Tab-separated table of C-alpha atoms in Angstrom:
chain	number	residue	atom	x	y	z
A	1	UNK	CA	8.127	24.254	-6.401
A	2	UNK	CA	4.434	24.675	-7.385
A	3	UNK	CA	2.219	25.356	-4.785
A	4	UNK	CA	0.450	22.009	-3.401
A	5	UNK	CA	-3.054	21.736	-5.401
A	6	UNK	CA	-4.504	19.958	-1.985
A	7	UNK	CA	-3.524	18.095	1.120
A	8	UNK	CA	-2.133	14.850	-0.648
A	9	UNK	CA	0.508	17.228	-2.820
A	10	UNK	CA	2.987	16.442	-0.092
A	11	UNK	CA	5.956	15.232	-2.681
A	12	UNK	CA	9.089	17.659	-2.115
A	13	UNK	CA	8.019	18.783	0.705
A	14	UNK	CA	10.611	19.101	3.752
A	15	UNK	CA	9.556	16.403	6.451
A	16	UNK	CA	10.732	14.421	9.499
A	17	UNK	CA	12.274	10.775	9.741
A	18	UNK	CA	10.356	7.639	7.928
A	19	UNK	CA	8.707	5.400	11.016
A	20	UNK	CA	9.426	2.158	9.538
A	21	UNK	CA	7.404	0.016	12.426
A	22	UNK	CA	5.083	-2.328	10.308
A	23	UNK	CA	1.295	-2.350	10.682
A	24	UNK	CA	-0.812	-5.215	10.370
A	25	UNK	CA	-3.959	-4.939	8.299
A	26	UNK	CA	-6.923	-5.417	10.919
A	27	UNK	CA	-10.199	-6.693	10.038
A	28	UNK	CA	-11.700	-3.331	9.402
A	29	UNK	CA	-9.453	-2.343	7.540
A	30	UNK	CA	-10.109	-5.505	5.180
A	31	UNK	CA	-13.924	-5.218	5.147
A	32	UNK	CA	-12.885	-1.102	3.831
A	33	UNK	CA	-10.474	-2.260	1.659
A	34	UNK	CA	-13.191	-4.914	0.398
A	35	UNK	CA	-16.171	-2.205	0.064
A	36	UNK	CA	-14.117	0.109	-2.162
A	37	UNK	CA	-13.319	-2.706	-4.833
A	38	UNK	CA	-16.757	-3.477	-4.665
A	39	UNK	CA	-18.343	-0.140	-4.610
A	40	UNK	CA	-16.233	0.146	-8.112
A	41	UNK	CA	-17.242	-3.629	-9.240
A	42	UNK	CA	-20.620	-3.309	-8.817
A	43	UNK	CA	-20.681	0.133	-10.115
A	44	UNK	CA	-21.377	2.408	-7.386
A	45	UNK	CA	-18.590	4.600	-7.551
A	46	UNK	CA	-17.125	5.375	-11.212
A	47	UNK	CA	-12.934	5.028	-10.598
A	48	UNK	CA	-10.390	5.698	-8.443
A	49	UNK	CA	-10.312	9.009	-9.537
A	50	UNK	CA	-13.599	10.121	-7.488
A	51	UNK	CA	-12.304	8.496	-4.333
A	52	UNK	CA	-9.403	10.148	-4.557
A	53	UNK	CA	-11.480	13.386	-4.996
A	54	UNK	CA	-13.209	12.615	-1.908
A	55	UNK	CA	-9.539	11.898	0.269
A	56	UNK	CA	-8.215	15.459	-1.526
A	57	UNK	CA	-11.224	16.955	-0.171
A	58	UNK	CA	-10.299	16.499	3.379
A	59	UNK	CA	-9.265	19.308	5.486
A	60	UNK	CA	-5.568	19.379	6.383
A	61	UNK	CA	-5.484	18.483	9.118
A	62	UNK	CA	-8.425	15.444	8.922
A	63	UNK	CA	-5.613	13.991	6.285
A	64	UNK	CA	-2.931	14.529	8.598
A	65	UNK	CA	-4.309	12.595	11.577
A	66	UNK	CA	-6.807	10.040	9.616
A	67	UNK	CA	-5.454	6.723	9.175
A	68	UNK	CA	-5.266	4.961	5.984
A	69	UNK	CA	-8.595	3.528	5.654
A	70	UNK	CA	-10.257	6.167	7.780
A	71	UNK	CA	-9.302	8.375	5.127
A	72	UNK	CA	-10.796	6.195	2.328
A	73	UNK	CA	-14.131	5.462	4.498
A	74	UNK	CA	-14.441	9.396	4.904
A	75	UNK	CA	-13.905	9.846	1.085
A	76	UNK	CA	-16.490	6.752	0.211
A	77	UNK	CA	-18.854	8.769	2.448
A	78	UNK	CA	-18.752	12.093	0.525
A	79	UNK	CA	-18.760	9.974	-3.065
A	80	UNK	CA	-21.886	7.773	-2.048
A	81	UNK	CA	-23.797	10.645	-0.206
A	82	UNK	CA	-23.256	12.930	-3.139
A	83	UNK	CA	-24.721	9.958	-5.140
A	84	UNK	CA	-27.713	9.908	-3.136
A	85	UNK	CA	-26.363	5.779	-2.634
A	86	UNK	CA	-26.447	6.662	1.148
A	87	UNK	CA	-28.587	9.457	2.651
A	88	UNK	CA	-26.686	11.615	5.765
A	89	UNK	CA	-29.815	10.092	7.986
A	90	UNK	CA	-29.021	6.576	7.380
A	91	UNK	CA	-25.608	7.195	8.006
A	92	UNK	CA	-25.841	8.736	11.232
A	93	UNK	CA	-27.857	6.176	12.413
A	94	UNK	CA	-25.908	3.664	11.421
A	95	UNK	CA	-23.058	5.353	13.033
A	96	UNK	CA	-24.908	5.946	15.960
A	97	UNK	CA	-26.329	2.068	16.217
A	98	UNK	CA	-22.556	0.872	15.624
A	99	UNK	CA	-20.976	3.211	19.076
A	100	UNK	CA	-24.173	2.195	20.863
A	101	UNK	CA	-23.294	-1.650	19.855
A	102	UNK	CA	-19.495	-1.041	20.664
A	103	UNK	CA	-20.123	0.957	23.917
A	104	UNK	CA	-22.401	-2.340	24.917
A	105	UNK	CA	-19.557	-4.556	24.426
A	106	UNK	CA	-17.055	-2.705	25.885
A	107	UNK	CA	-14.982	-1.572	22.975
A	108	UNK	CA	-15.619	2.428	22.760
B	1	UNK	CA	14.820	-5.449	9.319
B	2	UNK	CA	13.223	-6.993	12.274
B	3	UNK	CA	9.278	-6.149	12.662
B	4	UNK	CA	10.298	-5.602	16.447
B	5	UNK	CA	13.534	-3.773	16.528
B	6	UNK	CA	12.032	-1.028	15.837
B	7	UNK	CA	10.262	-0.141	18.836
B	8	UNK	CA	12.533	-0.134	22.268
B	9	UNK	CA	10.170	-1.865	24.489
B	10	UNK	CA	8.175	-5.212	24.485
B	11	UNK	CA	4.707	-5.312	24.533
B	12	UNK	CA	4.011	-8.961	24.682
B	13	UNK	CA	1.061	-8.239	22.268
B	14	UNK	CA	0.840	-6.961	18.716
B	15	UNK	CA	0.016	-3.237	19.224
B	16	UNK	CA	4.107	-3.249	20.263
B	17	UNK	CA	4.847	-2.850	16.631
B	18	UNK	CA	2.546	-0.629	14.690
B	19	UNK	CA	2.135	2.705	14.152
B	20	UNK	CA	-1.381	3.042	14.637
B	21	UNK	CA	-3.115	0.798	17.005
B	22	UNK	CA	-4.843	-2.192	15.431
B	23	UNK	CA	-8.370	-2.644	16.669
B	24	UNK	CA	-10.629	-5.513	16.307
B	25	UNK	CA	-13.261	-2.567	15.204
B	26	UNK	CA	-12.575	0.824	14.273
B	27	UNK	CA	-13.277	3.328	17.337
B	28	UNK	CA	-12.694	6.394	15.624
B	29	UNK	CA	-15.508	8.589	13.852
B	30	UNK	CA	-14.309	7.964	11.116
B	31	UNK	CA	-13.787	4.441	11.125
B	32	UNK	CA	-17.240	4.247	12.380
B	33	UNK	CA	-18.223	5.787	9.777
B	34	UNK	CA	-16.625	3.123	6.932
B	35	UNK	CA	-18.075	0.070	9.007
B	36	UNK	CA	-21.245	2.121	8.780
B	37	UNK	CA	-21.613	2.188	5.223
B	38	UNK	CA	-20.684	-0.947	4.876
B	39	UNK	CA	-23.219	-2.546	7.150
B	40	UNK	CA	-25.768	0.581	5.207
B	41	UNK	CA	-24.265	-1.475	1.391
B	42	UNK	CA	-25.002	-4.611	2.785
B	43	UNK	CA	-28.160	-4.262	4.379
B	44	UNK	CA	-29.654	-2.676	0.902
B	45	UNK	CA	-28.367	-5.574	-0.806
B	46	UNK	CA	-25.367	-3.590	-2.998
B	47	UNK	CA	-23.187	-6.081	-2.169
B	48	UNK	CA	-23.062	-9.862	0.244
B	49	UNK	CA	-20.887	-10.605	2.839
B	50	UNK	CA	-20.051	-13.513	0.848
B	51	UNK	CA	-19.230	-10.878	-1.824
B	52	UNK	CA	-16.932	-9.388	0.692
B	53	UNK	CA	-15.315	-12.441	2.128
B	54	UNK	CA	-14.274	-13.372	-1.207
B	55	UNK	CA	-12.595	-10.235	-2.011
B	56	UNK	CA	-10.999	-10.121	1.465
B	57	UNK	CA	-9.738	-13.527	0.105
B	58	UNK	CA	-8.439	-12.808	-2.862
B	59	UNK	CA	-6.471	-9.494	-1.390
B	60	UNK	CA	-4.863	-11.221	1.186
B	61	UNK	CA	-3.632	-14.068	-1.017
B	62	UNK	CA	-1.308	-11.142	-2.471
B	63	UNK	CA	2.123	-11.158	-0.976
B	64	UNK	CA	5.986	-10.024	-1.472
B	65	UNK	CA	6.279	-13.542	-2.387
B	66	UNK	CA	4.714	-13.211	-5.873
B	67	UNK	CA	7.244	-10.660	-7.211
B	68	UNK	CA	10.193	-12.676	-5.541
B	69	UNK	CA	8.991	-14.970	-7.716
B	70	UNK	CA	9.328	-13.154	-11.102
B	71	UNK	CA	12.629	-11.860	-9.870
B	72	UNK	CA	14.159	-15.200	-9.394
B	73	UNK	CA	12.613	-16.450	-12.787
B	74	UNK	CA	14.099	-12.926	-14.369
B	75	UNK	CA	17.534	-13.910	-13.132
B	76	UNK	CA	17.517	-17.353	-14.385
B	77	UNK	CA	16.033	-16.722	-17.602
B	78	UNK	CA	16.845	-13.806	-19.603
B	79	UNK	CA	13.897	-14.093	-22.124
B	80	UNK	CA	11.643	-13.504	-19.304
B	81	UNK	CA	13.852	-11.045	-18.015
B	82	UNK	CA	13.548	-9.159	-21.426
B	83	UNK	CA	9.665	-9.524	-21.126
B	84	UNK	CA	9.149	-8.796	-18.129
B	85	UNK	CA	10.852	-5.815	-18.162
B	86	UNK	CA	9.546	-4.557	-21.748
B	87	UNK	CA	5.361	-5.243	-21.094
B	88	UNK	CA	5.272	-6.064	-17.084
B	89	UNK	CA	1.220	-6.106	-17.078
B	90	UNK	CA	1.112	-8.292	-19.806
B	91	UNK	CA	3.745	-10.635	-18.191
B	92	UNK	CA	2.345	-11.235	-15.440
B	93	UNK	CA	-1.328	-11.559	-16.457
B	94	UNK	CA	0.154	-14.527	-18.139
B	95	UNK	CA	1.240	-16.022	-14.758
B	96	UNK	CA	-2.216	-15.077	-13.210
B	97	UNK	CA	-1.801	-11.644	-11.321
B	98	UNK	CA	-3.947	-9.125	-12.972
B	99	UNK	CA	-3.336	-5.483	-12.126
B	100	UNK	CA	-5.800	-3.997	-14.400
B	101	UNK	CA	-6.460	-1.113	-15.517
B	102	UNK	CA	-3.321	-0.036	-14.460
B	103	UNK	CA	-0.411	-0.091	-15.901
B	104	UNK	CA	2.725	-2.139	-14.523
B	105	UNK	CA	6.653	-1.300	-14.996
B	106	UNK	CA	9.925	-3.054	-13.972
B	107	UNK	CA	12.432	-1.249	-13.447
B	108	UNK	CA	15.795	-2.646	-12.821
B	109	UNK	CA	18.672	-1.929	-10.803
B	110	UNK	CA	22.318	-2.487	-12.190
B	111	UNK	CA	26.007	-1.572	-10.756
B	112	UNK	CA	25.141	2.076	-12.278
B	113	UNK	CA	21.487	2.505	-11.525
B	114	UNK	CA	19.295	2.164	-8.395
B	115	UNK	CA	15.448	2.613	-8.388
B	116	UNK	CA	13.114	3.197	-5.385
B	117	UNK	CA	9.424	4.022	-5.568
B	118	UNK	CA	6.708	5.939	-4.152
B	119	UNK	CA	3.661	7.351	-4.370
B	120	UNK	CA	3.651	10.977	-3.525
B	121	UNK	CA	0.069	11.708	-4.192
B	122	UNK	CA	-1.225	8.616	-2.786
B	123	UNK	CA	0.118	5.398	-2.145
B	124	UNK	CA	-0.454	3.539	-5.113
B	125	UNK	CA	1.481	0.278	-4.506
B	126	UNK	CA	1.027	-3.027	-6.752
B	127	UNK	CA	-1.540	-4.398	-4.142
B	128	UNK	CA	-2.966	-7.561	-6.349
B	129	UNK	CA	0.482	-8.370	-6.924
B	130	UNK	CA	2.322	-7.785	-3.697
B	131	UNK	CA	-0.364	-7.048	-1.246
B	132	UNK	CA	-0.414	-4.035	1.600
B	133	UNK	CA	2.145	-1.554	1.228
B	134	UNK	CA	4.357	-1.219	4.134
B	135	UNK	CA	2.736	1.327	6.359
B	136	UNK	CA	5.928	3.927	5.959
B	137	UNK	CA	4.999	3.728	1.908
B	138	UNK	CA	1.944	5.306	2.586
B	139	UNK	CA	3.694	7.772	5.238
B	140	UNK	CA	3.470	11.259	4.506
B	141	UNK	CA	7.468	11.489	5.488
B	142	UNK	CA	8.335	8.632	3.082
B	143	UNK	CA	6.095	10.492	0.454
B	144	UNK	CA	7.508	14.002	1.176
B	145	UNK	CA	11.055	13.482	1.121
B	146	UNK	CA	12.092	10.490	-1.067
B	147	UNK	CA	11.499	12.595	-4.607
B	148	UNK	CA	13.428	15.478	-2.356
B	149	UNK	CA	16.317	13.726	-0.783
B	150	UNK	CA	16.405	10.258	-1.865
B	151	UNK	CA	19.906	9.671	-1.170
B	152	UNK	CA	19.256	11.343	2.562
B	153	UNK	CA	16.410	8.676	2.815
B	154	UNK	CA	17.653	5.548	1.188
B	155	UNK	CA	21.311	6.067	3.960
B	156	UNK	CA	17.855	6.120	6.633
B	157	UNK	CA	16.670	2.695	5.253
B	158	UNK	CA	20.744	1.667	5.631
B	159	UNK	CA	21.168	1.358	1.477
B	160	UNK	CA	24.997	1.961	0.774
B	161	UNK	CA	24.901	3.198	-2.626
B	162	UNK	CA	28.247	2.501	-4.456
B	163	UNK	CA	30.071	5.561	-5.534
B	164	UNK	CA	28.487	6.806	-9.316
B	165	UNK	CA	25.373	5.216	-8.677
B	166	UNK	CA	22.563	6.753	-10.141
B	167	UNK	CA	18.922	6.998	-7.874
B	168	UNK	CA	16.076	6.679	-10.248
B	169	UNK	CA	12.580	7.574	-8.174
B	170	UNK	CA	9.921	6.512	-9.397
B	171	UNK	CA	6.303	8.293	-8.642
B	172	UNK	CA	3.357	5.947	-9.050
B	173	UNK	CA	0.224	7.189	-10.382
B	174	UNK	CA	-3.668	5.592	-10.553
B	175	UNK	CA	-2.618	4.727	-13.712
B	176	UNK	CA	1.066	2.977	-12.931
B	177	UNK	CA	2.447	0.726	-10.784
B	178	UNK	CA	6.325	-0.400	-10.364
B	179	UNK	CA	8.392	-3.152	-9.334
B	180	UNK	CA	12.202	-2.929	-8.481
B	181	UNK	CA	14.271	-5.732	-9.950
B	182	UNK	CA	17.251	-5.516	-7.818
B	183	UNK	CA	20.506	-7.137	-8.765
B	184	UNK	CA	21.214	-11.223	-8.106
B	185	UNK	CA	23.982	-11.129	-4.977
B	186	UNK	CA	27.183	-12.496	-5.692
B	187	UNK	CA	27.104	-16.167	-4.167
B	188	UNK	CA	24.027	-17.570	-5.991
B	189	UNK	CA	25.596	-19.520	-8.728
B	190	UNK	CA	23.615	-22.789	-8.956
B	191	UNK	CA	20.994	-21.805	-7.015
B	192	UNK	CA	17.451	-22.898	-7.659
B	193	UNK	CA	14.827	-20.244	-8.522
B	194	UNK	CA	12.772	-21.655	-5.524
B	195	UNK	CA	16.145	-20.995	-3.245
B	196	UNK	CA	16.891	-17.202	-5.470
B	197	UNK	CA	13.012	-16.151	-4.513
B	198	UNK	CA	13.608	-16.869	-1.189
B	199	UNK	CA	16.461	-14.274	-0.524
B	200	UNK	CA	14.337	-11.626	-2.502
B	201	UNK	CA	12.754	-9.172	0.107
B	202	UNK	CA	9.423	-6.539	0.371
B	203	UNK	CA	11.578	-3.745	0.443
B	204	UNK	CA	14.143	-5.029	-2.399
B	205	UNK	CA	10.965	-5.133	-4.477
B	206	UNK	CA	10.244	-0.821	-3.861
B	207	UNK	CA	14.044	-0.159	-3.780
B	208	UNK	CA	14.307	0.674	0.058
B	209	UNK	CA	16.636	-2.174	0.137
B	210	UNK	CA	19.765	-2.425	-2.153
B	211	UNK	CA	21.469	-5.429	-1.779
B	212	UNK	CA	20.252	-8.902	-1.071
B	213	UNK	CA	21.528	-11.420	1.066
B	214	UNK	CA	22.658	-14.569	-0.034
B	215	UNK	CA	23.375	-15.751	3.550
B	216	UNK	CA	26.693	-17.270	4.625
């Protein structure tokens, strides 16, 4: 087989048992969901294609252990702070703001 | 398959049954980091929360349900069946379910041939059609091995493949998206399509299940 071109190039490879448990979508997962299909409706981000980039991008291991969505939200980062859409100073304050919020309420 | 036999102990709440642990908000960095640019999009005006409740909407309202649908209306009527099967995007467009730009293909199962697909490089899944993938579509394990060992992995999902039956796999791309047809059980003669859809399950409709159950 050809070597793997990135960390998503998993097909053929030798792997464990398939965890069929079921996971239901949670809210956050929705509102990412919802901000990639408009990021592409409203023009922000060009196609799949370059959020895919972003996800092939990840290290190994950050693809390995990311969820789902936190490995679309990490590629939507790289895509809209290469665009200059979000600067790495808003983010981190927004990031910062949201723990502060969650710590408040008790969730982090 | 039961949501809840998978898992050998009861929870008495949801987190029981998934694989990851469903929060209310995302507490890792890097679900911080999505609800961060979202709040970043929204505050700059890029997009509404009305903009995203409407989407949210729309997403959810896509469910297994829709292709049981066309499967039931495939068995009863073979002109469909034939359409379906020869322009799916087109086909269902007609019926409202738009899965633009991409491309979408029915393939069907028969006493010779069985399909299953995946997504090796991603997990590109029908969504406006049949909603979420399962969360084991999008598994690395399920990705890795079913274009490997599908046989090995179908026997995990308990398909008994008759002898001579050929395993078609299927890889999605960004550009394509499939739908099993699996074969109309024995037992269904007369049946309504309303009654048909209802036997017609998630994982008939990706090929992880084989035969349906008409029920006793």
């Amino acid at each position: 087989m050809a070597k793997p071109s990135g960390p998503h190039d998993i097909g053929g490879l030798e792997a464990g048992p398939v965890d069929r448990g079921e996971h239901d979508t949670a809210y956050w997962e929705w509102q990412i969901d919802a901000m990639i299909r408009l990021a592409l409706a409203k023009g922000l981000i060009t196609d799949f294609a370059e959020l895919r980039d972003g996800i092939e991008r990840l290290a190994p291991e950050d693809y390995e252990n990311l969820t789902y969505y936190e490995r679309w939200a990490r590629s939507l980062a790289y895509t809209l702070l290469d665009k200059g859409i979000v600067t790495q100073a808003a983010l981190d304050a927004k990031v910062a703001e949201i723990a502060a919020r969650q710590q408040a309420a008790g969730i982090a | 398959m039961s949501e809840h036999e998978h898992h050998g102990h009861d929870h008495g709440h949801d987190h029981g049954r998934t694989f990851q642990p469903d929060h209310a908000e995302p507490v890792t960095d890097a679900a911080r980091i999505g609800l961060a640019l979202r709040e970043l999009l929204i505050e700059s005006g890029r997009y509404s929360a009305d903009e995203e409740q409407a989407v949210i909407a729309k997403m959810q309202g896509a469910r297994p349900e829709n292709g049981a649908a066309l499967v039931a209306r495939a068995w009863l009527d073979p002109a469909f069946r034939a359409r379906l099967l020869a322009d799916g995007a087109t086909t269902i467009r007609e019926l409202g379910f738009d899965l633009s730009p991409t491309e979408f293909t029915v393939v069907e199962n028969t006493g010779r041939v069985h399909n299953v697909i995946v997504c090796t490089l991603c997990s590109c899944y029908p969504r406006a059609l049949l909603g979420m993938s399962p969360a084991w579509y999008k598994s690395k394990n399920y990705r890795s091995r079913v274009v490997r060992e599908p046989r090995q992995v179908l026997a995990e999902f308990g398909v008994e493949l008759e002898p001579g039956v050929e395993v078609r796999v299927h890889d999605s791309t960004a550009e394509l998206r499939y739908m099993v047809l699996p074969q109309r059980p024995p037992g269904t003669d007369g049946w309504s399509e309303e009654r048909l859809a209802g036997i017609v399950t998630r994982d008939s409709l990706i090929g992880a299940q084989r035969r349906l159950d008409a029920g006793s």
